[in-house]
mmCIF file of N, CA and C in Angstrom:
data_model
loop_
_atom_site.group_PDB
_atom_site.id
_atom_site.type_symbol
_atom_site.label_atom_id
_atom_site.label_comp_id
_atom_site.label_asym_id
_atom_site.label_seq_id
_atom_site.Cartn_x
_atom_site.Cartn_y
_atom_site.Cartn_z
ATOM 1 N N MET R 1295 107.930 102.946 83.679
ATOM 2 C CA MET R 1295 106.878 103.847 83.246
ATOM 3 C C MET R 1295 105.715 103.846 84.252
ATOM 4 N N PHE R 1296 105.352 102.656 84.725
ATOM 5 C CA PHE R 1296 104.249 102.543 85.681
ATOM 6 C C PHE R 1296 104.587 103.255 86.989
ATOM 7 N N VAL R 1297 105.816 103.097 87.455
ATOM 8 C CA VAL R 1297 106.238 103.747 88.703
ATOM 9 C C VAL R 1297 106.160 105.265 88.547
ATOM 10 N N PHE R 1298 106.608 105.778 87.410
ATOM 11 C CA PHE R 1298 106.522 107.213 87.146
ATOM 12 C C PHE R 1298 105.063 107.669 87.139
ATOM 13 N N TYR R 1299 104.196 106.889 86.490
ATOM 14 C CA TYR R 1299 102.762 107.220 86.436
ATOM 15 C C TYR R 1299 102.161 107.275 87.844
ATOM 16 N N VAL R 1300 102.434 106.272 88.674
ATOM 17 C CA VAL R 1300 101.873 106.241 90.035
ATOM 18 C C VAL R 1300 102.411 107.415 90.849
ATOM 19 N N PHE R 1301 103.699 107.691 90.715
ATOM 20 C CA PHE R 1301 104.292 108.835 91.417
ATOM 21 C C PHE R 1301 103.598 110.130 91.002
ATOM 22 N N LEU R 1302 103.418 110.325 89.705
ATOM 23 C CA LEU R 1302 102.760 111.525 89.192
ATOM 24 C C LEU R 1302 101.307 111.601 89.653
ATOM 25 N N LEU R 1303 100.606 110.477 89.616
ATOM 26 C CA LEU R 1303 99.207 110.430 90.048
ATOM 27 C C LEU R 1303 99.068 110.865 91.509
ATOM 28 N N PHE R 1304 99.913 110.318 92.379
ATOM 29 C CA PHE R 1304 99.835 110.681 93.796
ATOM 30 C C PHE R 1304 100.326 112.109 94.035
ATOM 31 N N ALA R 1305 101.297 112.555 93.249
ATOM 32 C CA ALA R 1305 101.770 113.938 93.385
ATOM 33 C C ALA R 1305 100.669 114.929 93.030
ATOM 34 N N LEU R 1306 99.862 114.600 92.046
ATOM 35 C CA LEU R 1306 98.799 115.506 91.607
ATOM 36 C C LEU R 1306 97.527 115.404 92.432
ATOM 37 N N THR R 1307 97.319 114.276 93.085
ATOM 38 C CA THR R 1307 96.063 114.090 93.811
ATOM 39 C C THR R 1307 96.211 114.199 95.324
ATOM 40 N N VAL R 1308 97.272 113.651 95.861
ATOM 41 C CA VAL R 1308 97.417 113.602 97.322
ATOM 42 C C VAL R 1308 98.483 114.565 97.822
ATOM 43 N N PHE R 1309 99.624 114.572 97.197
ATOM 44 C CA PHE R 1309 100.767 115.330 97.698
ATOM 45 C C PHE R 1309 101.010 116.599 96.894
ATOM 46 N N ARG R 1310 99.939 117.257 96.493
ATOM 47 C CA ARG R 1310 100.071 118.489 95.708
ATOM 48 C C ARG R 1310 100.523 119.643 96.595
ATOM 49 N N ASP R 1311 100.817 120.743 95.991
ATOM 50 C CA ASP R 1311 101.242 121.959 96.698
ATOM 51 C C ASP R 1311 102.563 121.786 97.437
ATOM 52 N N GLY R 1312 103.506 121.056 96.848
ATOM 53 C CA GLY R 1312 104.818 120.904 97.466
ATOM 54 C C GLY R 1312 104.785 120.169 98.780
ATOM 55 N N TYR R 1313 103.941 119.216 98.894
ATOM 56 C CA TYR R 1313 103.766 118.459 100.127
ATOM 57 C C TYR R 1313 104.903 117.458 100.275
ATOM 58 N N PHE R 1314 105.730 117.610 101.307
ATOM 59 C CA PHE R 1314 106.852 116.715 101.530
ATOM 60 C C PHE R 1314 106.540 115.769 102.679
ATOM 61 N N ILE R 1315 107.225 114.636 102.697
ATOM 62 C CA ILE R 1315 106.938 113.598 103.689
ATOM 63 C C ILE R 1315 107.107 114.115 105.122
ATOM 64 N N TRP R 1316 108.050 115.013 105.348
ATOM 65 C CA TRP R 1316 108.262 115.533 106.706
ATOM 66 C C TRP R 1316 107.208 116.575 107.102
ATOM 67 N N GLN R 1317 106.345 116.942 106.167
ATOM 68 C CA GLN R 1317 105.286 117.908 106.464
ATOM 69 C C GLN R 1317 103.944 117.240 106.753
ATOM 70 N N PHE R 1318 103.908 115.917 106.776
ATOM 71 C CA PHE R 1318 102.633 115.225 106.989
ATOM 72 C C PHE R 1318 101.999 115.640 108.305
ATOM 73 N N LYS R 1319 100.763 115.985 108.224
ATOM 74 C CA LYS R 1319 99.966 116.273 109.415
ATOM 75 C C LYS R 1319 98.650 115.544 109.230
ATOM 76 N N PHE R 1320 98.396 114.618 110.099
ATOM 77 C CA PHE R 1320 97.166 113.846 109.993
ATOM 78 C C PHE R 1320 96.040 114.565 110.721
ATOM 79 N N TYR R 1321 94.902 114.642 110.083
ATOM 80 C CA TYR R 1321 93.734 115.318 110.635
ATOM 81 C C TYR R 1321 92.691 114.279 111.020
ATOM 82 N N TRP R 1322 92.929 113.606 112.137
ATOM 83 C CA TRP R 1322 92.019 112.549 112.580
ATOM 84 C C TRP R 1322 90.700 113.118 113.077
ATOM 85 N N HIS R 1323 90.685 114.386 113.423
ATOM 86 C CA HIS R 1323 89.473 115.011 113.964
ATOM 87 C C HIS R 1323 88.583 115.602 112.869
ATOM 88 N N ARG R 1324 88.963 115.472 111.622
ATOM 89 C CA ARG R 1324 88.170 116.030 110.518
ATOM 90 C C ARG R 1324 86.799 115.346 110.481
ATOM 91 N N PRO R 1325 85.718 116.105 110.424
ATOM 92 C CA PRO R 1325 84.378 115.495 110.466
ATOM 93 C C PRO R 1325 84.064 114.702 109.196
ATOM 94 N N LEU R 1326 83.400 113.587 109.375
ATOM 95 C CA LEU R 1326 83.021 112.744 108.246
ATOM 96 C C LEU R 1326 82.038 113.444 107.313
ATOM 97 N N THR R 1327 81.405 114.491 107.810
ATOM 98 C CA THR R 1327 80.473 115.241 106.957
ATOM 99 C C THR R 1327 81.208 115.988 105.841
ATOM 100 N N ASP R 1328 82.540 116.075 105.930
ATOM 101 C CA ASP R 1328 83.333 116.676 104.855
ATOM 102 C C ASP R 1328 83.391 115.784 103.616
ATOM 103 N N ILE R 1329 82.993 114.536 103.757
ATOM 104 C CA ILE R 1329 83.033 113.587 102.641
ATOM 105 C C ILE R 1329 81.731 113.682 101.857
ATOM 106 N N ASN R 1330 81.850 113.887 100.551
ATOM 107 C CA ASN R 1330 80.661 113.901 99.703
ATOM 108 C C ASN R 1330 80.335 112.462 99.314
ATOM 109 N N THR R 1331 79.269 111.919 99.874
ATOM 110 C CA THR R 1331 78.884 110.531 99.605
ATOM 111 C C THR R 1331 77.687 110.417 98.668
ATOM 112 N N ILE R 1332 77.142 111.535 98.234
ATOM 113 C CA ILE R 1332 75.983 111.503 97.336
ATOM 114 C C ILE R 1332 76.491 111.632 95.898
ATOM 115 N N PRO R 1333 76.324 110.576 95.093
ATOM 116 C CA PRO R 1333 76.879 110.581 93.738
ATOM 117 C C PRO R 1333 76.340 111.709 92.858
ATOM 118 N N LEU R 1334 77.268 112.326 92.153
ATOM 119 C CA LEU R 1334 77.032 113.312 91.093
ATOM 120 C C LEU R 1334 76.459 114.655 91.543
ATOM 121 N N ILE R 1335 76.250 114.864 92.827
ATOM 122 C CA ILE R 1335 75.741 116.152 93.307
ATOM 123 C C ILE R 1335 76.745 117.269 93.016
ATOM 124 N N GLU R 1336 77.995 117.071 93.409
ATOM 125 C CA GLU R 1336 79.013 118.106 93.192
ATOM 126 C C GLU R 1336 79.276 118.318 91.703
ATOM 127 N N THR R 1337 79.212 117.266 90.929
ATOM 128 C CA THR R 1337 79.411 117.392 89.480
ATOM 129 C C THR R 1337 78.299 118.224 88.857
ATOM 130 N N MET R 1338 77.077 118.006 89.299
ATOM 131 C CA MET R 1338 75.954 118.797 88.783
ATOM 132 C C MET R 1338 76.072 120.264 89.199
ATOM 133 N N LYS R 1339 76.573 120.503 90.417
ATOM 134 C CA LYS R 1339 76.801 121.884 90.854
ATOM 135 C C LYS R 1339 77.836 122.561 89.957
ATOM 136 N N LEU R 1340 78.887 121.821 89.607
ATOM 137 C CA LEU R 1340 79.913 122.377 88.726
ATOM 138 C C LEU R 1340 79.363 122.628 87.328
ATOM 139 N N ALA R 1341 78.459 121.777 86.872
ATOM 140 C CA ALA R 1341 77.854 121.947 85.539
ATOM 141 C C ALA R 1341 76.999 123.206 85.481
ATOM 142 N N ASP R 1342 76.425 123.599 86.617
ATOM 143 C CA ASP R 1342 75.588 124.799 86.678
ATOM 144 C C ASP R 1342 76.381 126.077 86.946
ATOM 145 N N ALA R 1343 77.672 125.944 87.201
ATOM 146 C CA ALA R 1343 78.500 127.113 87.515
ATOM 147 C C ALA R 1343 78.725 127.967 86.267
ATOM 148 N N LYS R 1344 79.159 129.200 86.495
ATOM 149 C CA LYS R 1344 79.402 130.124 85.380
ATOM 150 C C LYS R 1344 80.527 129.625 84.476
ATOM 151 N N SER R 1345 81.576 129.103 85.073
ATOM 152 C CA SER R 1345 82.706 128.584 84.304
ATOM 153 C C SER R 1345 82.624 127.064 84.252
ATOM 154 N N LEU R 1346 82.674 126.522 83.068
ATOM 155 C CA LEU R 1346 82.606 125.069 82.915
ATOM 156 C C LEU R 1346 83.979 124.407 82.977
ATOM 157 N N VAL R 1347 85.026 125.194 83.180
ATOM 158 C CA VAL R 1347 86.373 124.639 83.247
ATOM 159 C C VAL R 1347 86.476 123.629 84.383
ATOM 160 N N ASP R 1348 85.998 123.979 85.567
ATOM 161 C CA ASP R 1348 86.049 123.060 86.706
ATOM 162 C C ASP R 1348 85.228 121.803 86.442
ATOM 163 N N PHE R 1349 84.085 121.973 85.810
ATOM 164 C CA PHE R 1349 83.236 120.822 85.486
ATOM 165 C C PHE R 1349 83.981 119.851 84.574
ATOM 166 N N PHE R 1350 84.563 120.372 83.484
ATOM 167 C CA PHE R 1350 85.259 119.504 82.538
ATOM 168 C C PHE R 1350 86.504 118.881 83.151
ATOM 169 N N TYR R 1351 87.231 119.658 83.975
ATOM 170 C CA TYR R 1351 88.409 119.086 84.628
ATOM 171 C C TYR R 1351 87.994 117.981 85.590
ATOM 172 N N ASN R 1352 86.947 118.217 86.369
ATOM 173 C CA ASN R 1352 86.487 117.217 87.328
ATOM 174 C C ASN R 1352 86.041 115.946 86.609
ATOM 175 N N LEU R 1353 85.266 116.106 85.575
ATOM 176 C CA LEU R 1353 84.740 114.953 84.857
ATOM 177 C C LEU R 1353 85.826 114.252 84.049
ATOM 178 N N TYR R 1354 86.382 114.961 83.081
ATOM 179 C CA TYR R 1354 87.337 114.330 82.170
ATOM 180 C C TYR R 1354 88.711 114.131 82.801
ATOM 181 N N GLY R 1355 89.115 115.038 83.667
ATOM 182 C CA GLY R 1355 90.405 114.884 84.333
ATOM 183 C C GLY R 1355 90.464 113.622 85.166
ATOM 184 N N ASN R 1356 89.419 113.367 85.943
ATOM 185 C CA ASN R 1356 89.391 112.157 86.765
ATOM 186 C C ASN R 1356 89.365 110.895 85.912
ATOM 187 N N ILE R 1357 88.693 110.951 84.782
ATOM 188 C CA ILE R 1357 88.667 109.787 83.887
ATOM 189 C C ILE R 1357 90.047 109.586 83.255
ATOM 190 N N VAL R 1358 90.594 110.660 82.678
ATOM 191 C CA VAL R 1358 91.869 110.564 81.959
ATOM 192 C C VAL R 1358 93.003 110.115 82.869
ATOM 193 N N TRP R 1359 93.045 110.620 84.110
ATOM 194 C CA TRP R 1359 94.132 110.249 85.010
ATOM 195 C C TRP R 1359 94.135 108.771 85.363
ATOM 196 N N PHE R 1360 93.006 108.089 85.214
ATOM 197 C CA PHE R 1360 92.956 106.669 85.568
ATOM 198 C C PHE R 1360 92.970 105.734 84.360
ATOM 199 N N VAL R 1361 92.961 106.265 83.148
ATOM 200 C CA VAL R 1361 93.068 105.405 81.961
ATOM 201 C C VAL R 1361 94.367 104.587 82.001
ATOM 202 N N PRO R 1362 95.524 105.193 82.298
ATOM 203 C CA PRO R 1362 96.744 104.377 82.377
ATOM 204 C C PRO R 1362 96.655 103.275 83.440
ATOM 205 N N MET R 1363 95.951 103.536 84.533
ATOM 206 C CA MET R 1363 95.801 102.520 85.578
ATOM 207 C C MET R 1363 95.104 101.286 85.009
ATOM 208 N N GLY R 1364 94.013 101.497 84.287
ATOM 209 C CA GLY R 1364 93.279 100.384 83.693
ATOM 210 C C GLY R 1364 94.067 99.669 82.617
ATOM 211 N N PHE R 1365 95.009 100.367 82.004
ATOM 212 C CA PHE R 1365 95.868 99.760 80.993
ATOM 213 C C PHE R 1365 97.005 98.977 81.649
ATOM 214 N N PHE R 1366 97.647 99.579 82.648
ATOM 215 C CA PHE R 1366 98.802 98.952 83.286
ATOM 216 C C PHE R 1366 98.433 97.730 84.127
ATOM 217 N N ILE R 1367 97.292 97.749 84.784
ATOM 218 C CA ILE R 1367 96.926 96.630 85.665
ATOM 219 C C ILE R 1367 96.941 95.303 84.908
ATOM 220 N N PRO R 1368 96.223 95.157 83.785
ATOM 221 C CA PRO R 1368 96.299 93.872 83.081
ATOM 222 C C PRO R 1368 97.640 93.661 82.367
ATOM 223 N N ALA R 1369 98.267 94.746 81.908
ATOM 224 C CA ALA R 1369 99.533 94.617 81.180
ATOM 225 C C ALA R 1369 100.649 94.099 82.080
ATOM 226 N N LEU R 1370 100.647 94.486 83.339
ATOM 227 C CA LEU R 1370 101.720 94.103 84.255
ATOM 228 C C LEU R 1370 101.399 92.870 85.086
ATOM 229 N N SER R 1371 100.183 92.388 85.011
ATOM 230 C CA SER R 1371 99.782 91.228 85.801
ATOM 231 C C SER R 1371 100.338 89.948 85.187
ATOM 232 N N LYS R 1372 100.817 89.056 86.042
ATOM 233 C CA LYS R 1372 101.338 87.773 85.575
ATOM 234 C C LYS R 1372 100.211 86.815 85.197
ATOM 235 N N ARG R 1373 99.033 87.061 85.727
ATOM 236 C CA ARG R 1373 97.898 86.198 85.386
ATOM 237 C C ARG R 1373 96.812 87.056 84.750
ATOM 238 N N HIS R 1374 95.923 86.400 84.038
ATOM 239 C CA HIS R 1374 94.836 87.119 83.367
ATOM 240 C C HIS R 1374 93.868 87.690 84.403
ATOM 241 N N LEU R 1375 93.616 88.964 84.316
ATOM 242 C CA LEU R 1375 92.638 89.605 85.189
ATOM 243 C C LEU R 1375 91.386 89.887 84.379
ATOM 244 N N ASN R 1376 90.246 89.541 84.956
ATOM 245 C CA ASN R 1376 89.007 89.806 84.231
ATOM 246 C C ASN R 1376 88.548 91.245 84.474
ATOM 247 N N PHE R 1377 87.511 91.612 83.767
ATOM 248 C CA PHE R 1377 86.977 92.974 83.808
ATOM 249 C C PHE R 1377 86.645 93.406 85.237
ATOM 250 N N LEU R 1378 85.932 92.571 85.968
ATOM 251 C CA LEU R 1378 85.518 92.918 87.329
ATOM 252 C C LEU R 1378 86.717 93.130 88.245
ATOM 253 N N GLN R 1379 87.748 92.310 88.104
ATOM 254 C CA GLN R 1379 88.941 92.469 88.937
ATOM 255 C C GLN R 1379 89.622 93.814 88.682
ATOM 256 N N VAL R 1380 89.707 94.203 87.423
ATOM 257 C CA VAL R 1380 90.336 95.487 87.092
ATOM 258 C C VAL R 1380 89.477 96.645 87.592
ATOM 259 N N VAL R 1381 88.164 96.527 87.452
ATOM 260 C CA VAL R 1381 87.257 97.564 87.965
ATOM 261 C C VAL R 1381 87.436 97.711 89.475
ATOM 262 N N LEU R 1382 87.462 96.591 90.190
ATOM 263 C CA LEU R 1382 87.622 96.639 91.650
ATOM 264 C C LEU R 1382 88.975 97.211 92.050
ATOM 265 N N MET R 1383 90.036 96.837 91.336
ATOM 266 C CA MET R 1383 91.360 97.377 91.654
ATOM 267 C C MET R 1383 91.408 98.885 91.401
ATOM 268 N N GLY R 1384 90.843 99.327 90.290
ATOM 269 C CA GLY R 1384 90.790 100.764 90.003
ATOM 270 C C GLY R 1384 90.008 101.512 91.063
ATOM 271 N N ALA R 1385 88.869 100.940 91.474
ATOM 272 C CA ALA R 1385 88.042 101.572 92.511
ATOM 273 C C ALA R 1385 88.778 101.612 93.848
ATOM 274 N N MET R 1386 89.465 100.519 94.202
ATOM 275 C CA MET R 1386 90.189 100.481 95.481
ATOM 276 C C MET R 1386 91.326 101.499 95.513
ATOM 277 N N ILE R 1387 92.035 101.635 94.406
ATOM 278 C CA ILE R 1387 93.115 102.628 94.344
ATOM 279 C C ILE R 1387 92.537 104.034 94.458
ATOM 280 N N SER R 1388 91.417 104.272 93.794
ATOM 281 C CA SER R 1388 90.757 105.576 93.878
ATOM 282 C C SER R 1388 90.279 105.870 95.298
ATOM 283 N N VAL R 1389 89.680 104.887 95.951
ATOM 284 C CA VAL R 1389 89.229 105.060 97.343
ATOM 285 C C VAL R 1389 90.432 105.340 98.246
ATOM 286 N N SER R 1390 91.559 104.679 97.981
ATOM 287 C CA SER R 1390 92.771 104.924 98.775
ATOM 288 C C SER R 1390 93.239 106.368 98.623
ATOM 289 N N ILE R 1391 93.211 106.875 97.407
ATOM 290 C CA ILE R 1391 93.599 108.271 97.166
ATOM 291 C C ILE R 1391 92.648 109.215 97.894
ATOM 292 N N GLU R 1392 91.351 108.952 97.796
ATOM 293 C CA GLU R 1392 90.362 109.806 98.466
ATOM 294 C C GLU R 1392 90.545 109.762 99.984
ATOM 295 N N ALA R 1393 90.841 108.582 100.532
ATOM 296 C CA ALA R 1393 91.062 108.452 101.980
ATOM 297 C C ALA R 1393 92.302 109.238 102.409
ATOM 298 N N LEU R 1394 93.368 109.150 101.621
ATOM 299 C CA LEU R 1394 94.573 109.924 101.935
ATOM 300 C C LEU R 1394 94.304 111.423 101.858
ATOM 301 N N GLN R 1395 93.542 111.851 100.862
ATOM 302 C CA GLN R 1395 93.186 113.269 100.766
ATOM 303 C C GLN R 1395 92.399 113.711 101.996
ATOM 304 N N PHE R 1396 91.545 112.850 102.487
ATOM 305 C CA PHE R 1396 90.742 113.182 103.665
ATOM 306 C C PHE R 1396 91.623 113.285 104.905
ATOM 307 N N VAL R 1397 92.443 112.266 105.135
ATOM 308 C CA VAL R 1397 93.262 112.212 106.350
ATOM 309 C C VAL R 1397 94.350 113.282 106.339
ATOM 310 N N LEU R 1398 94.950 113.516 105.181
ATOM 311 C CA LEU R 1398 96.025 114.502 105.090
ATOM 312 C C LEU R 1398 95.509 115.908 104.805
ATOM 313 N N HIS R 1399 94.212 116.018 104.591
ATOM 314 C CA HIS R 1399 93.557 117.302 104.322
ATOM 315 C C HIS R 1399 94.184 117.995 103.106
ATOM 316 N N THR R 1400 94.417 117.203 102.056
ATOM 317 C CA THR R 1400 95.043 117.754 100.849
ATOM 318 C C THR R 1400 94.080 117.832 99.673
ATOM 319 N N GLY R 1401 92.834 117.518 99.902
ATOM 320 C CA GLY R 1401 91.864 117.584 98.816
ATOM 321 C C GLY R 1401 90.465 117.309 99.320
ATOM 322 N N VAL R 1402 89.533 117.357 98.390
ATOM 323 C CA VAL R 1402 88.133 117.087 98.699
ATOM 324 C C VAL R 1402 87.881 115.602 98.499
ATOM 325 N N THR R 1403 87.260 114.973 99.469
ATOM 326 C CA THR R 1403 86.932 113.556 99.372
ATOM 327 C C THR R 1403 85.532 113.444 98.793
ATOM 328 N N ASP R 1404 85.457 112.894 97.581
ATOM 329 C CA ASP R 1404 84.220 112.953 96.816
ATOM 330 C C ASP R 1404 83.947 111.626 96.110
ATOM 331 N N ILE R 1405 82.746 111.110 96.246
ATOM 332 C CA ILE R 1405 82.354 109.863 95.586
ATOM 333 C C ILE R 1405 82.400 110.020 94.068
ATOM 334 N N ASP R 1406 82.176 111.228 93.574
ATOM 335 C CA ASP R 1406 82.241 111.462 92.129
ATOM 336 C C ASP R 1406 83.633 111.131 91.589
ATOM 337 N N ASP R 1407 84.664 111.487 92.353
ATOM 338 C CA ASP R 1407 86.030 111.170 91.935
ATOM 339 C C ASP R 1407 86.215 109.664 91.811
ATOM 340 N N VAL R 1408 85.698 108.920 92.766
ATOM 341 C CA VAL R 1408 85.808 107.455 92.723
ATOM 342 C C VAL R 1408 85.087 106.915 91.487
ATOM 343 N N ILE R 1409 83.904 107.428 91.217
ATOM 344 C CA ILE R 1409 83.127 106.977 90.049
ATOM 345 C C ILE R 1409 83.887 107.265 88.759
ATOM 346 N N PHE R 1410 84.364 108.494 88.598
ATOM 347 C CA PHE R 1410 85.041 108.868 87.355
ATOM 348 C C PHE R 1410 86.415 108.207 87.228
ATOM 349 N N ASN R 1411 87.130 108.056 88.347
ATOM 350 C CA ASN R 1411 88.412 107.348 88.308
ATOM 351 C C ASN R 1411 88.210 105.901 87.876
ATOM 352 N N THR R 1412 87.194 105.263 88.442
ATOM 353 C CA THR R 1412 86.903 103.871 88.092
ATOM 354 C C THR R 1412 86.513 103.765 86.622
ATOM 355 N N LEU R 1413 85.744 104.718 86.140
ATOM 356 C CA LEU R 1413 85.389 104.745 84.721
ATOM 357 C C LEU R 1413 86.645 104.879 83.858
ATOM 358 N N GLY R 1414 87.592 105.679 84.305
ATOM 359 C CA GLY R 1414 88.865 105.806 83.595
ATOM 360 C C GLY R 1414 89.620 104.492 83.547
ATOM 361 N N ALA R 1415 89.618 103.744 84.660
ATOM 362 C CA ALA R 1415 90.264 102.429 84.682
ATOM 363 C C ALA R 1415 89.578 101.483 83.701
ATOM 364 N N VAL R 1416 88.256 101.565 83.598
ATOM 365 C CA VAL R 1416 87.505 100.740 82.638
ATOM 366 C C VAL R 1416 87.926 101.090 81.209
ATOM 367 N N VAL R 1417 88.023 102.375 80.908
ATOM 368 C CA VAL R 1417 88.445 102.810 79.570
ATOM 369 C C VAL R 1417 89.851 102.281 79.269
ATOM 370 N N GLY R 1418 90.755 102.378 80.241
ATOM 371 C CA GLY R 1418 92.112 101.863 80.056
ATOM 372 C C GLY R 1418 92.136 100.367 79.816
ATOM 373 N N TYR R 1419 91.313 99.640 80.556
ATOM 374 C CA TYR R 1419 91.201 98.183 80.386
ATOM 375 C C TYR R 1419 90.709 97.854 78.985
ATOM 376 N N LEU R 1420 89.688 98.569 78.514
ATOM 377 C CA LEU R 1420 89.149 98.336 77.170
ATOM 378 C C LEU R 1420 90.181 98.689 76.095
ATOM 379 N N LEU R 1421 90.933 99.761 76.299
ATOM 380 C CA LEU R 1421 91.984 100.130 75.346
ATOM 381 C C LEU R 1421 93.092 99.080 75.302
ATOM 382 N N TYR R 1422 93.426 98.515 76.455
ATOM 383 C CA TYR R 1422 94.443 97.463 76.513
ATOM 384 C C TYR R 1422 94.021 96.274 75.657
ATOM 385 N N PHE R 1423 92.795 95.832 75.836
ATOM 386 C CA PHE R 1423 92.337 94.676 75.069
ATOM 387 C C PHE R 1423 92.061 95.022 73.608
ATOM 388 N N LEU R 1424 91.700 96.242 73.321
ATOM 389 C CA LEU R 1424 91.573 96.674 71.932
ATOM 390 C C LEU R 1424 92.947 96.621 71.255
ATOM 391 N N GLY R 1425 93.966 97.078 71.963
ATOM 392 C CA GLY R 1425 95.333 97.016 71.443
ATOM 393 C C GLY R 1425 95.791 95.591 71.207
ATOM 394 N N LYS R 1426 95.487 94.704 72.142
ATOM 395 C CA LYS R 1426 95.842 93.288 71.960
ATOM 396 C C LYS R 1426 95.117 92.699 70.759
ATOM 397 N N TRP R 1427 93.849 93.054 70.592
ATOM 398 C CA TRP R 1427 93.051 92.541 69.480
ATOM 399 C C TRP R 1427 93.601 93.043 68.146
ATOM 400 N N ILE R 1428 93.949 94.327 68.080
ATOM 401 C CA ILE R 1428 94.511 94.901 66.851
ATOM 402 C C ILE R 1428 95.859 94.258 66.539
ATOM 403 N N LYS R 1429 96.664 94.049 67.566
ATOM 404 C CA LYS R 1429 97.972 93.414 67.377
ATOM 405 C C LYS R 1429 97.804 92.007 66.811
ATOM 406 N N LYS R 1430 96.852 91.271 67.342
ATOM 407 C CA LYS R 1430 96.580 89.921 66.856
ATOM 408 C C LYS R 1430 96.044 89.966 65.425
ATOM 409 N N LEU R 1431 95.197 90.919 65.134
ATOM 410 C CA LEU R 1431 94.601 91.068 63.807
ATOM 411 C C LEU R 1431 95.663 91.393 62.761
ATOM 412 N N ILE R 1432 96.606 92.228 63.109
ATOM 413 C CA ILE R 1432 97.672 92.624 62.182
ATOM 414 C C ILE R 1432 98.601 91.450 61.883
ATOM 415 N N LYS R 1433 98.810 90.577 62.852
ATOM 416 C CA LYS R 1433 99.700 89.430 62.664
ATOM 417 C C LYS R 1433 99.083 88.357 61.778
ATOM 418 N N ILE R 1434 97.767 88.424 61.524
ATOM 419 C CA ILE R 1434 97.099 87.389 60.712
ATOM 420 C C ILE R 1434 97.501 87.485 59.275
#
């Protein structure tokens, strides 16, 4: 299930539009100014747009897509991972996706995505432990 989730996540974020491995073209000359490093600026622009569909997809879509990540990381780990470790792992995976989007020119590299993806991993982590707590409570 986790492998399918990761495959789907990368297909939707990095390798969208029928992007095949033999079609890779690296854009090393892409200017760093293409990266949005100012938090929430693009999200606020989307909130002011005529259609709020992009705003809601950007905000909630980025969160929802990373909820399984925050759930799977502690569930599949052989050792107990604390909150900070899961947050850092979620953030690192998100940064990796953003870096691939930048280098492969398959998406917009945006700090907002990293923030919302990491928040999604946090939600997944909290849901994982809520599930464990409920399971323990039911067994009492």
